Amino acid sequence: MSAFPSSRLTGDGVLDFTRTAVVLADRTGVVQGWTEGAERLLGYPVSRAVGRPLAEVFGGADPRQPSQDGAWRDRLAAADGWSGLAAVRRGDGRRLDLELRVLPVLDADKRPFRLVLAAEMMRTPWSGLGRSMLDGILGMSPVGVAMLDPDLQYVWLNDALERMGGSPRAERVGKRIGEAQPGLPAESIEAEMRRVLRTGVPSVGVEYLGRPRSDPQREHAYSTSFFRLEDEAGHVLGVCYMVLDVTEGYRARQRMALLNRAGERIGSSLDVWQTAQELADAAVPDLADFVTVDLLDAMVSGEEPSSGPIDAGTLFTLRRAGQRSVREGCPEAVIAVGEPAAYAPSAPVVLSLTGGDSLLLPALDLDSGSDWPADDPVRAARLRELGFHSLMVVPLRARGVFLGAATFARWQPTGPFQPDDLVLAEEFVTRAAISLDNARRFTREHAAALTLQRSLLPRDLPVQSAVDAAYRYLPADSSTGVGGDWFDVIPLSGARVALVVGDVVGHGVHAAATMGRLRAAVQALADLDLAPDEVLAHLDDMVNRVAHDANSDDGVIGATCLYAVYDPVSCCCTLARAGHPPPLLVSPAGACQLVELPTGPPLGLGGMPFESAELPLPEGSLLALYTNGLLLGKALDLDGGITRLRTALADPQAPLEDICDSVISSLPGARPVDDVALLLARTRALPKEQLAVWDIAAAPSAVGEARRSAAGQLARWGLEKLEFSTELIVSELVTNAIRHASGPIRLRMIRDGTLICEVSDGSSTAPHLRHARTTDEGGRGLFLIAQYAERWGARYTADGKFIWAELPLETVAETVPASALIDAFADPDDR
């Protein structure tokens, strides 16, 4: 019945109507009507009460007074009614101390009756004050009482109901509710009274909203109980109702419910714009008809706004971050979300921010003669056109910092904003301000975290010709966007490439920082051209040191890693793993299998060896390296993850980017349960025409032959412009091998993205660059190589070592003639 949520009045609150006796009697004192409350209070059912004298059903509690007939005759005979205290005995013999009131009333046929109201003293809030409860109900109390005939016309009402409705008693008697109070939901109220008249079952605590004549501009809330009245023959005489204005309690419950809903809706994310919009959405339509949220520019960008109110002389910029209207399309707004919000110095928003306090304007003055409308005529004209009449502005403030302001406006005839509305708005804004400040802090920290991520993970894969590669990285921690998984593609000497995938325990910034240290260590170890098992051994030592140095608050440090080196000359891949899942290999024909590798312990355990394994990879083979997050869905199904990966890799010749998308789209759920790193590599083979190899005799005369062989190969490749620097490097490398190493000696030249010159020998002696004295006859060879080569180094094998140098295919400026350098530094025998 256009009601609000039920909140019945009980003995623990204002009054328990279910324990209040309402009895109708004729002038002789015979009971004609008996309510359920009377039955509960006195213990007599209606069948035993109706038709009996009041003196019997209100039997005296003192056995020395066998009859109460005389007392009840006096009470019933009083022309103005009677009120007082009486000790009576229930039907079960228990004593009751009651407060009574007897009222003379007339029925629809003007016959005289008496209405008797009774309540137990201990259940009456006014008893302890020495004042009659019934005087309170029917006189000065807020409880209104009325009797209506079967046609639902008023027969009688008390003073409280007269005051509550705002219309004189004489104007109500003989009329129905809708005629006397058109602002109340008369149809639903009368429907409830008809049900009570029809069934005899009372209604207690029925609640509804309405606008009484006493206060037509403000909606009130009422709690009403209805009782049927009958005569001794069981004929229905009418209905009695008691009503209480519970507007304040209703509004308090409304505010609490609204705050609870706002708490659920505001701050659902760490996004400044979304949080501002959630504040506007939560306040419309329950609190305001139109709401705007304007934030300082520093707040939107994640910077630190100044603390305290804004200096009135300071230039500051506001930006519209959220707005909502009960009208579709938000026609009240003169700017859109995201645009700068310019206000006149006299505008309420500016005054609130510079003064630091909320503003309440119950009656909005939009006349052009006042300061604000005169300074901002466009906005004032829009508000005047749309009929706005009341305004509130609340500054957004959190942790002593002012973030912006929220404006609440009304144009519908719900009445102006009241002080309690401002309190509610401030509660809204306080909750939103904390969320906005958290979002601002997150924006700043998130930017730092993303910067960290970009610095730790490769933004682009390096240029190399050994494999075609593609990758995907998906952190489980969506709030920061960083995790502990990593991958790398590292070009090595001899046109080889290292493929790396690793997984640090945990998520977030700490795991990412640890990952960054490990990735840097892997790159440094890769530059040393160590075997995969040696790289993992050194990495294991580093993790142990990091764990030893870490603070106890950082938690356990651990990681897994897979390190693979692919050589496009031999089409062979050497792999080793430290607690990491093995890669998946797809042959050019489409056969898919897990690569069987020796199982090494995770990094950080220490004391356990790692083993490498060699694997032939024909050109066009697809190698998939990944972390656990790719396999483990919410059910942590490892086998199911391998099956999903096999299915996604079914077409090994498809573009790698498409395969990556297929693998990621096969992941269950919106977010992975663990960080995901995927690295796909499709192998290439170095064409034979890009490779030249010569066996070198261990004799000084072989140096000249090596130079001539190199020059001839350069001519066949069309790289004559590199002849001088190549001959110089080949001469020095071969000379050093003949002088200081053991056989067999071999010269290899590779034309790739650079020109690679390699000399291998059977010695493990490490070369090193040094400064030769002017009197020294040697020691300048590596220095010269370092000057002409783009990079150079040494790598070691089980049979010896390689000394290599790379030259850019573009020529470098020659500052010294070739003949002069060769004459100066080459041995006489090798010229």
Short mmCIF file of N, CA, C and O in Angstrom, two decimals, residues 172-263:
data_model
loop_
_atom_site.label_atom_id
_atom_site.label_comp_id
_atom_site.label_asym_id
_atom_site.label_seq_id
_atom_site.Cartn_x
_atom_site.Cartn_y
_atom_site.Cartn_z
N ARG A 172 -13.52 16.65 9.87
CA ARG A 172 -13.26 15.24 9.56
C ARG A 172 -14.47 14.36 9.83
O ARG A 172 -14.71 13.39 9.10
N VAL A 173 -15.20 14.62 10.91
CA VAL A 173 -16.31 13.75 11.30
C VAL A 173 -17.33 13.68 10.16
O VAL A 173 -17.74 14.71 9.61
N GLY A 174 -17.69 12.47 9.81
CA GLY A 174 -18.63 12.24 8.72
C GLY A 174 -17.97 12.14 7.36
O GLY A 174 -18.66 11.88 6.37
N LYS A 175 -16.64 12.31 7.29
CA LYS A 175 -15.94 12.21 6.00
C LYS A 175 -15.00 11.01 5.99
O LYS A 175 -14.64 10.48 7.04
N ARG A 176 -14.60 10.62 4.81
CA ARG A 176 -13.64 9.54 4.67
C ARG A 176 -12.23 10.12 4.62
O ARG A 176 -12.01 11.34 4.47
N ILE A 177 -11.25 9.23 4.72
CA ILE A 177 -9.85 9.68 4.82
C ILE A 177 -9.46 10.49 3.59
O ILE A 177 -8.82 11.54 3.69
N GLY A 178 -9.81 10.00 2.39
CA GLY A 178 -9.41 10.69 1.18
C GLY A 178 -9.98 12.10 1.09
O GLY A 178 -9.37 12.99 0.50
N GLU A 179 -11.19 12.30 1.68
CA GLU A 179 -11.79 13.62 1.66
C GLU A 179 -11.14 14.55 2.67
O GLU A 179 -10.96 15.75 2.41
N ALA A 180 -10.77 13.98 3.83
CA ALA A 180 -10.17 14.80 4.88
C ALA A 180 -8.68 15.04 4.65
O ALA A 180 -8.17 16.11 4.97
N GLN A 181 -8.00 14.05 4.09
CA GLN A 181 -6.54 14.14 3.88
C GLN A 181 -6.21 13.65 2.47
O GLN A 181 -5.81 12.51 2.26
N PRO A 182 -6.35 14.50 1.45
CA PRO A 182 -6.09 14.05 0.08
C PRO A 182 -4.62 13.71 -0.19
O PRO A 182 -4.32 13.05 -1.18
N GLY A 183 -3.72 14.16 0.69
CA GLY A 183 -2.30 13.86 0.49
C GLY A 183 -1.87 12.50 0.99
O GLY A 183 -0.71 12.12 0.84
N LEU A 184 -2.78 11.74 1.61
CA LEU A 184 -2.46 10.40 2.10
C LEU A 184 -2.90 9.34 1.09
O LEU A 184 -3.82 9.58 0.30
N PRO A 185 -2.27 8.15 1.11
CA PRO A 185 -2.68 7.06 0.20
C PRO A 185 -4.00 6.44 0.68
O PRO A 185 -4.02 5.32 1.21
N ALA A 186 -5.08 7.19 0.53
CA ALA A 186 -6.36 6.78 1.10
C ALA A 186 -6.83 5.43 0.57
O ALA A 186 -7.40 4.62 1.32
N GLU A 187 -6.61 5.18 -0.69
CA GLU A 187 -7.11 3.93 -1.28
C GLU A 187 -6.49 2.71 -0.60
O GLU A 187 -7.20 1.75 -0.25
N SER A 188 -5.19 2.72 -0.40
CA SER A 188 -4.55 1.57 0.22
C SER A 188 -4.87 1.49 1.71
O SER A 188 -5.01 0.39 2.26
N ILE A 189 -5.02 2.63 2.38
CA ILE A 189 -5.38 2.61 3.82
C ILE A 189 -6.77 2.04 3.99
O ILE A 189 -7.02 1.18 4.85
N GLU A 190 -7.71 2.48 3.17
CA GLU A 190 -9.08 1.98 3.29
C GLU A 190 -9.15 0.51 2.91
O GLU A 190 -9.96 -0.24 3.47
N ALA A 191 -8.34 0.06 1.97
CA ALA A 191 -8.32 -1.36 1.63
C ALA A 191 -7.90 -2.19 2.83
O ALA A 191 -8.46 -3.27 3.08
N GLU A 192 -6.95 -1.68 3.61
CA GLU A 192 -6.52 -2.42 4.81
C GLU A 192 -7.62 -2.41 5.87
O GLU A 192 -7.86 -3.41 6.55
N MET A 193 -8.30 -1.28 6.03
CA MET A 193 -9.38 -1.22 7.01
C MET A 193 -10.53 -2.16 6.62
O MET A 193 -11.15 -2.80 7.47
N ARG A 194 -10.84 -2.23 5.33
CA ARG A 194 -11.90 -3.16 4.89
C ARG A 194 -11.50 -4.60 5.18
O ARG A 194 -12.34 -5.43 5.53
N ARG A 195 -10.22 -4.92 5.02
CA ARG A 195 -9.79 -6.27 5.35
C ARG A 195 -9.98 -6.56 6.83
O ARG A 195 -10.43 -7.65 7.21
N VAL A 196 -9.67 -5.59 7.69
CA VAL A 196 -9.86 -5.77 9.13
C VAL A 196 -11.34 -5.91 9.46
O VAL A 196 -11.74 -6.75 10.26
N LEU A 197 -12.17 -5.07 8.82
CA LEU A 197 -13.61 -5.18 9.05
C LEU A 197 -14.15 -6.53 8.60
O LEU A 197 -15.03 -7.12 9.23
N ARG A 198 -13.62 -7.04 7.51
CA ARG A 198 -14.12 -8.30 6.94
C ARG A 198 -13.65 -9.52 7.75
O ARG A 198 -14.42 -10.44 8.01
N THR A 199 -12.38 -9.52 8.17
CA THR A 199 -11.82 -10.71 8.82
C THR A 199 -11.79 -10.61 10.34
O THR A 199 -11.74 -11.64 11.02
N GLY A 200 -11.78 -9.39 10.87
CA GLY A 200 -11.64 -9.24 12.32
C GLY A 200 -10.22 -9.37 12.81
O GLY A 200 -9.95 -9.22 14.00
N VAL A 201 -9.30 -9.67 11.93
CA VAL A 201 -7.90 -9.80 12.31
C VAL A 201 -7.25 -8.42 12.26
O VAL A 201 -7.26 -7.77 11.21
N PRO A 202 -6.73 -7.96 13.40
CA PRO A 202 -6.16 -6.61 13.41
C PRO A 202 -4.86 -6.52 12.60
O PRO A 202 -4.19 -7.52 12.36
N SER A 203 -4.54 -5.32 12.17
CA SER A 203 -3.27 -5.04 11.50
C SER A 203 -2.44 -4.16 12.42
O SER A 203 -2.94 -3.16 12.94
N VAL A 204 -1.22 -4.53 12.62
CA VAL A 204 -0.35 -3.80 13.54
C VAL A 204 0.89 -3.31 12.78
O VAL A 204 1.52 -4.07 12.05
N GLY A 205 1.21 -2.06 12.94
CA GLY A 205 2.44 -1.50 12.37
C GLY A 205 2.43 -1.35 10.87
O GLY A 205 3.47 -1.46 10.23
N VAL A 206 1.26 -1.09 10.26
CA VAL A 206 1.20 -0.85 8.83
C VAL A 206 1.82 0.54 8.55
O VAL A 206 1.43 1.52 9.18
N GLU A 207 2.73 0.60 7.64
CA GLU A 207 3.46 1.85 7.41
C GLU A 207 3.21 2.35 5.99
O GLU A 207 3.10 1.57 5.04
N TYR A 208 3.15 3.67 5.86
CA TYR A 208 2.92 4.29 4.57
C TYR A 208 3.44 5.72 4.61
O TYR A 208 3.76 6.27 5.68
N LEU A 209 3.52 6.31 3.41
CA LEU A 209 3.99 7.68 3.26
C LEU A 209 2.86 8.57 2.79
O LEU A 209 1.95 8.12 2.08
N GLY A 210 2.91 9.85 3.18
CA GLY A 210 1.89 10.78 2.75
C GLY A 210 2.26 12.21 3.09
O GLY A 210 3.20 12.47 3.84
N ARG A 211 1.46 13.14 2.53
CA ARG A 211 1.67 14.56 2.78
C ARG A 211 0.42 15.11 3.48
O ARG A 211 -0.61 15.34 2.83
N PRO A 212 0.49 15.33 4.79
CA PRO A 212 -0.69 15.81 5.51
C PRO A 212 -0.93 17.29 5.23
O PRO A 212 -0.05 18.01 4.77
N ARG A 213 -2.15 17.74 5.55
CA ARG A 213 -2.46 19.15 5.36
C ARG A 213 -1.64 20.04 6.29
O ARG A 213 -1.42 21.21 5.99
N SER A 214 -1.18 19.47 7.39
CA SER A 214 -0.36 20.26 8.31
C SER A 214 1.02 20.57 7.74
O SER A 214 1.66 21.53 8.18
N ASP A 215 1.51 19.77 6.78
CA ASP A 215 2.84 19.99 6.19
C ASP A 215 2.85 19.42 4.77
O ASP A 215 3.50 18.42 4.48
N PRO A 216 2.13 20.06 3.85
CA PRO A 216 1.96 19.47 2.50
C PRO A 216 3.23 19.46 1.66
O PRO A 216 3.30 18.73 0.68
N GLN A 217 4.26 20.25 2.02
CA GLN A 217 5.49 20.30 1.23
C GLN A 217 6.48 19.20 1.60
O GLN A 217 7.49 19.02 0.93
N ARG A 218 6.20 18.48 2.66
CA ARG A 218 7.16 17.49 3.17
C ARG A 218 6.46 16.15 3.33
O ARG A 218 5.37 16.06 3.88
N GLU A 219 7.11 15.12 2.83
CA GLU A 219 6.55 13.77 2.93
C GLU A 219 6.78 13.22 4.33
O GLU A 219 7.89 13.28 4.85
N HIS A 220 5.71 12.68 4.93
CA HIS A 220 5.79 12.12 6.28
C HIS A 220 5.60 10.61 6.21
O HIS A 220 5.03 10.07 5.25
N ALA A 221 6.08 9.96 7.25
CA ALA A 221 5.93 8.51 7.36
C ALA A 221 5.07 8.21 8.58
O ALA A 221 5.22 8.84 9.64
N TYR A 222 4.16 7.23 8.45
CA TYR A 222 3.23 6.89 9.53
C TYR A 222 3.25 5.39 9.77
O TYR A 222 3.42 4.59 8.85
N SER A 223 3.06 5.03 11.04
CA SER A 223 2.88 3.63 11.44
C SER A 223 1.51 3.51 12.09
O SER A 223 1.21 4.23 13.07
N THR A 224 0.65 2.65 11.56
CA THR A 224 -0.75 2.60 11.96
C THR A 224 -1.16 1.17 12.28
O THR A 224 -0.74 0.22 11.62
N SER A 225 -2.02 1.04 13.33
CA SER A 225 -2.61 -0.25 13.69
C SER A 225 -4.13 -0.13 13.62
O SER A 225 -4.70 0.88 14.07
N PHE A 226 -4.80 -1.14 13.07
CA PHE A 226 -6.25 -1.13 12.87
C PHE A 226 -6.90 -2.26 13.68
O PHE A 226 -6.38 -3.39 13.70
N PHE A 227 -8.07 -1.96 14.33
CA PHE A 227 -8.81 -2.95 15.12
C PHE A 227 -10.29 -2.86 14.76
O PHE A 227 -10.83 -1.76 14.57
N ARG A 228 -10.94 -4.01 14.70
CA ARG A 228 -12.39 -4.03 14.41
C ARG A 228 -13.17 -3.94 15.72
O ARG A 228 -12.78 -4.56 16.71
N LEU A 229 -14.28 -3.22 15.70
CA LEU A 229 -15.17 -3.08 16.85
C LEU A 229 -16.49 -3.78 16.55
O LEU A 229 -17.04 -3.62 15.45
N GLU A 230 -16.99 -4.56 17.52
CA GLU A 230 -18.24 -5.31 17.34
C GLU A 230 -19.16 -5.06 18.53
O GLU A 230 -18.72 -4.74 19.64
N ASP A 231 -20.48 -5.25 18.30
CA ASP A 231 -21.43 -5.14 19.42
C ASP A 231 -21.65 -6.51 20.02
O ASP A 231 -21.02 -7.50 19.62
N GLU A 232 -22.57 -6.58 21.01
CA GLU A 232 -22.77 -7.84 21.73
C GLU A 232 -23.32 -8.94 20.85
O GLU A 232 -23.14 -10.13 21.13
N ALA A 233 -23.95 -8.54 19.76
CA ALA A 233 -24.50 -9.55 18.85
C ALA A 233 -23.51 -9.94 17.77
O ALA A 233 -23.82 -10.76 16.91
N GLY A 234 -22.30 -9.38 17.84
CA GLY A 234 -21.30 -9.69 16.84
C GLY A 234 -21.38 -8.84 15.61
O GLY A 234 -20.64 -9.08 14.64
N HIS A 235 -22.27 -7.82 15.61
CA HIS A 235 -22.36 -6.95 14.46
C HIS A 235 -21.18 -5.97 14.46
O HIS A 235 -20.77 -5.46 15.51
N VAL A 236 -20.68 -5.72 13.28
CA VAL A 236 -19.53 -4.84 13.13
C VAL A 236 -19.97 -3.40 13.29
O VAL A 236 -20.88 -2.93 12.59
N LEU A 237 -19.35 -2.72 14.27
CA LEU A 237 -19.67 -1.32 14.52
C LEU A 237 -18.76 -0.37 13.75
O LEU A 237 -19.14 0.77 13.50
N GLY A 238 -17.58 -0.83 13.43
CA GLY A 238 -16.64 0.04 12.73
C GLY A 238 -15.21 -0.41 12.99
O GLY A 238 -14.95 -1.56 13.38
N VAL A 239 -14.30 0.50 12.77
CA VAL A 239 -12.89 0.19 12.94
C VAL A 239 -12.24 1.33 13.71
O VAL A 239 -12.61 2.50 13.56
N CYS A 240 -11.30 0.95 14.56
CA CYS A 240 -10.50 1.92 15.32
C CYS A 240 -9.06 1.82 14.85
O CYS A 240 -8.57 0.71 14.60
N TYR A 241 -8.44 2.98 14.70
CA TYR A 241 -7.02 2.90 14.33
C TYR A 241 -6.21 3.86 15.19
O TYR A 241 -6.71 4.89 15.66
N MET A 242 -4.96 3.47 15.41
CA MET A 242 -3.98 4.28 16.12
C MET A 242 -2.81 4.53 15.18
O MET A 242 -2.32 3.61 14.54
N VAL A 243 -2.38 5.77 15.11
CA VAL A 243 -1.36 6.15 14.15
C VAL A 243 -0.29 6.99 14.83
O VAL A 243 -0.59 7.80 15.72
N LEU A 244 0.96 6.76 14.42
CA LEU A 244 2.10 7.49 14.97
C LEU A 244 2.93 8.03 13.82
O LEU A 244 3.22 7.32 12.86
N ASP A 245 3.32 9.30 13.91
CA ASP A 245 4.20 9.90 12.91
C ASP A 245 5.63 9.44 13.20
O ASP A 245 6.21 9.81 14.22
N VAL A 246 6.18 8.62 12.30
CA VAL A 246 7.53 8.06 12.49
C VAL A 246 8.48 8.61 11.42
O VAL A 246 9.40 7.92 11.00
N THR A 247 8.23 9.86 11.01
CA THR A 247 9.01 10.43 9.91
C THR A 247 10.50 10.46 10.23
O THR A 247 11.34 10.10 9.39
N GLU A 248 10.85 10.91 11.44
CA GLU A 248 12.26 11.02 11.78
C GLU A 248 12.94 9.66 11.77
O GLU A 248 14.06 9.49 11.26
N GLY A 249 12.27 8.67 12.34
CA GLY A 249 12.84 7.32 12.32
C GLY A 249 12.94 6.77 10.92
O GLY A 249 13.93 6.11 10.56
N TYR A 250 11.90 7.07 10.11
CA TYR A 250 11.92 6.61 8.72
C TYR A 250 13.08 7.26 7.96
O TYR A 250 13.80 6.60 7.21
N ARG A 251 13.24 8.58 8.16
CA ARG A 251 14.33 9.26 7.47
C ARG A 251 15.68 8.74 7.95
O ARG A 251 16.62 8.62 7.15
N ALA A 252 15.79 8.44 9.23
CA ALA A 252 17.05 7.89 9.74
C ALA A 252 17.34 6.54 9.10
O ALA A 252 18.49 6.25 8.70
N ARG A 253 16.30 5.71 8.98
CA ARG A 253 16.50 4.41 8.33
C ARG A 253 16.83 4.59 6.86
O ARG A 253 17.65 3.88 6.29
N GLN A 254 16.15 5.58 6.23
CA GLN A 254 16.45 5.86 4.83
C GLN A 254 17.91 6.28 4.65
O GLN A 254 18.59 5.82 3.74
N ARG A 255 18.36 7.18 5.54
CA ARG A 255 19.74 7.64 5.44
C ARG A 255 20.71 6.49 5.63
O ARG A 255 21.72 6.38 4.93
N MET A 256 20.42 5.64 6.63
CA MET A 256 21.31 4.51 6.87
C MET A 256 21.33 3.55 5.68
O MET A 256 22.40 3.09 5.25
N ALA A 257 20.15 3.28 5.12
CA ALA A 257 20.10 2.39 3.96
C ALA A 257 20.82 3.00 2.77
O ALA A 257 21.53 2.32 2.02
N LEU A 258 20.62 4.32 2.61
CA LEU A 258 21.27 5.01 1.50
C LEU A 258 22.79 5.00 1.67
O LEU A 258 23.53 4.79 0.71
N LEU A 259 23.26 5.21 2.90
CA LEU A 259 24.69 5.16 3.16
C LEU A 259 25.24 3.76 2.92
O LEU A 259 26.34 3.59 2.40
N ASN A 260 24.48 2.75 3.32
CA ASN A 260 24.93 1.38 3.09
C ASN A 260 25.04 1.09 1.59
O ASN A 260 26.02 0.48 1.13
N ARG A 261 24.04 1.54 0.83
CA ARG A 261 24.11 1.33 -0.61
C ARG A 261 25.26 2.11 -1.23
O ARG A 261 25.95 1.62 -2.12
N ALA A 262 25.46 3.32 -0.71
CA ALA A 262 26.57 4.12 -1.23
C ALA A 262 27.90 3.45 -0.91
O ALA A 262 28.83 3.46 -1.74
N GLY A 263 28.01 2.89 0.29
CA GLY A 263 29.25 2.20 0.64
C GLY A 263 29.53 1.02 -0.27
O GLY A 263 30.69 0.69 -0.54
#
